[in-house]
CSV table of C-alpha atoms in Angstrom, one decimal:
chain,number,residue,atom,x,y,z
R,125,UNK,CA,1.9,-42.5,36.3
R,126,UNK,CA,-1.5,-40.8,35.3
R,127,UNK,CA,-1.5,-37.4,33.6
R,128,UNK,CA,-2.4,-35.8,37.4
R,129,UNK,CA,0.7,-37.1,39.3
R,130,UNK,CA,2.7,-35.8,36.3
R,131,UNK,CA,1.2,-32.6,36.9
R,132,UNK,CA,1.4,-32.4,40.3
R,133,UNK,CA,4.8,-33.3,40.3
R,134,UNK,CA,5.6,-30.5,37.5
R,135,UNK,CA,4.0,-28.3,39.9
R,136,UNK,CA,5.8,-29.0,42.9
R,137,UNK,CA,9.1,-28.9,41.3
R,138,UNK,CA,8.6,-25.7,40.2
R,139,UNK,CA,7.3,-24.7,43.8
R,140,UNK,CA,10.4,-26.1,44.9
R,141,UNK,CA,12.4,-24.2,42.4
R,142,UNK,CA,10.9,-20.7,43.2
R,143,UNK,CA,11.1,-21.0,46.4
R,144,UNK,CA,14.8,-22.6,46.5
R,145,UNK,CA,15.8,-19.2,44.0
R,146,UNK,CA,14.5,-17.2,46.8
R,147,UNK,CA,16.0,-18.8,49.7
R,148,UNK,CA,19.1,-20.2,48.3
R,149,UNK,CA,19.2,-24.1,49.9
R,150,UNK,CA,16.9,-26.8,51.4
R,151,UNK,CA,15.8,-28.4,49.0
R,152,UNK,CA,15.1,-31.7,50.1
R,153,UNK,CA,13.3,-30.5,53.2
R,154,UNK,CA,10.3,-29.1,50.8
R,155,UNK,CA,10.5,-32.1,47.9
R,156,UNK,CA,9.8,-34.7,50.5
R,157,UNK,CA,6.9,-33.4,52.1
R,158,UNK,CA,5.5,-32.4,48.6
R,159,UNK,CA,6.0,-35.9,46.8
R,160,UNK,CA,4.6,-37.7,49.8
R,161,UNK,CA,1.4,-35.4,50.3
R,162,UNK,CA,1.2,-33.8,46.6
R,163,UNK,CA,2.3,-36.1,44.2
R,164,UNK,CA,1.4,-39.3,45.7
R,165,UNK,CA,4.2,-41.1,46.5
R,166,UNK,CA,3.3,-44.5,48.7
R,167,UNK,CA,6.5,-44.3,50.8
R,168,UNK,CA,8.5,-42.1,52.6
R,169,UNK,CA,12.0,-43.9,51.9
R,170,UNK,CA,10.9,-43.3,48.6
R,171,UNK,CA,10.7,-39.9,48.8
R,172,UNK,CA,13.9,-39.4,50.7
R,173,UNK,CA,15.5,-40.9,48.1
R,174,UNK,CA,13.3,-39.5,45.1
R,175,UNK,CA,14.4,-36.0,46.8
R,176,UNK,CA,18.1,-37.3,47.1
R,177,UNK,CA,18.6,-38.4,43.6
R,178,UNK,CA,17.5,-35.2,42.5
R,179,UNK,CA,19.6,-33.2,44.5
R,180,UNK,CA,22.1,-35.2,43.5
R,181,UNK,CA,21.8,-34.7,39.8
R,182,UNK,CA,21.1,-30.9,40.2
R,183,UNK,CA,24.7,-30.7,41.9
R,184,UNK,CA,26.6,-32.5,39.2
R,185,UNK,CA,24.8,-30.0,36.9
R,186,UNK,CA,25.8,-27.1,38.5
R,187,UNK,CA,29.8,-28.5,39.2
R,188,UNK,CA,30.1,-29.0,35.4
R,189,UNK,CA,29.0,-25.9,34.7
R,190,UNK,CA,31.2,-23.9,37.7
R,191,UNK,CA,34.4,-26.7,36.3
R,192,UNK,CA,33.9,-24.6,33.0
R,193,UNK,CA,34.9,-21.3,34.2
R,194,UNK,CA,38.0,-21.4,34.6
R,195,UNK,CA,38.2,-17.5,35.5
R,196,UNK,CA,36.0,-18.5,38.3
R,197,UNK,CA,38.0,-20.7,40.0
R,198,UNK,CA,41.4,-18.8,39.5
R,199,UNK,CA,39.6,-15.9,41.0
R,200,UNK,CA,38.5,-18.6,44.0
R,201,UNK,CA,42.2,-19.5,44.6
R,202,UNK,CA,43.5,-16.1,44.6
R,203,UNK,CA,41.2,-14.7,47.5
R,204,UNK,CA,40.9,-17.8,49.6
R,205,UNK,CA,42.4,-16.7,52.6
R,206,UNK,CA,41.6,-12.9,52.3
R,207,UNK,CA,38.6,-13.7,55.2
R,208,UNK,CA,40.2,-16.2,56.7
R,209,UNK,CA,43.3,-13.6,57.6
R,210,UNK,CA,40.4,-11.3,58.3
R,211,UNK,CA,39.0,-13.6,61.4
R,212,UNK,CA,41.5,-14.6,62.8
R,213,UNK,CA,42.8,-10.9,63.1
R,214,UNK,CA,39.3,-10.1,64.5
R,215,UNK,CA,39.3,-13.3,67.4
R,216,UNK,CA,42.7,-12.5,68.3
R,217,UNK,CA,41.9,-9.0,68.7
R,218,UNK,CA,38.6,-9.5,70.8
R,219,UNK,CA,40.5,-11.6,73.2
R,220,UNK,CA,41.8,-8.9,75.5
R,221,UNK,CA,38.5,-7.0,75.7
R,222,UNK,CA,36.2,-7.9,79.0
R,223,UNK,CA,32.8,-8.1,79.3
C-alpha cells in the first residue's frame, strides 16, 4: 500500500468513527462503500469482509472491556425484567380499548 491508500483509509476510518459516535450503529454500511470508492479496494467481497473483520475486532474490544465491570453487569441482572413487566402490563392493558 502507497502512503495515499494509507491515508485515505486513516481518513475514512475516522469518518466512520465520527459519524458511528453520532449515530450509534451501522458501521459496515458506511466502511464498504468507503474502502471500495475511497481507499481503493479492487473487490467488493473484499470489502464486505475488510468491513466484517473490523467490526468484528471492535466488538471483542468492547465485550472485554464491559466483561470488566463487574458492577455493570450486576446492575444489568438486577433490572432485566423491570421493562419487560412494564410492556406487558401496557399490551394487556390496551387490549380492551377500541379504536
Amino acid at each position: 500500500m502507497d502512503t495515499a491508500a494509507i491515508l485515505a483509509a486513516l481518513a475514512s476510518g475516522g469518518v466512520i468513527g465520527l459519524i458511528l459516535g453520532l449515530v450509534g450503529g451501522g458501521g459496515s454500511i458506511l466502511a464498504v462503500p468507503l474502502l471500495i470508492y475511497v481507499v481503493g479496494v479492487g473487490s467488493p467481497h473484499a470489502a464486505i469482509g475488510t468491513a466484517a473483520i473490523a467490526v468484528t475486532a471492535n466488538a471483542l474490544a468492547s465485550l472485554i472491556g464491559h466483561a470488566r465491570a463487574p458492577r455493570e453487569v450486576a446492575m444489568r441482572r438486577r433490572f432485566r425484567g423491570v421493562g419487560h413487566d412494564r410492556r406487558s402490563a401496557r399490551s394487556g392493558a390496551g387490549q380492551g380499548v377500541r379504536r
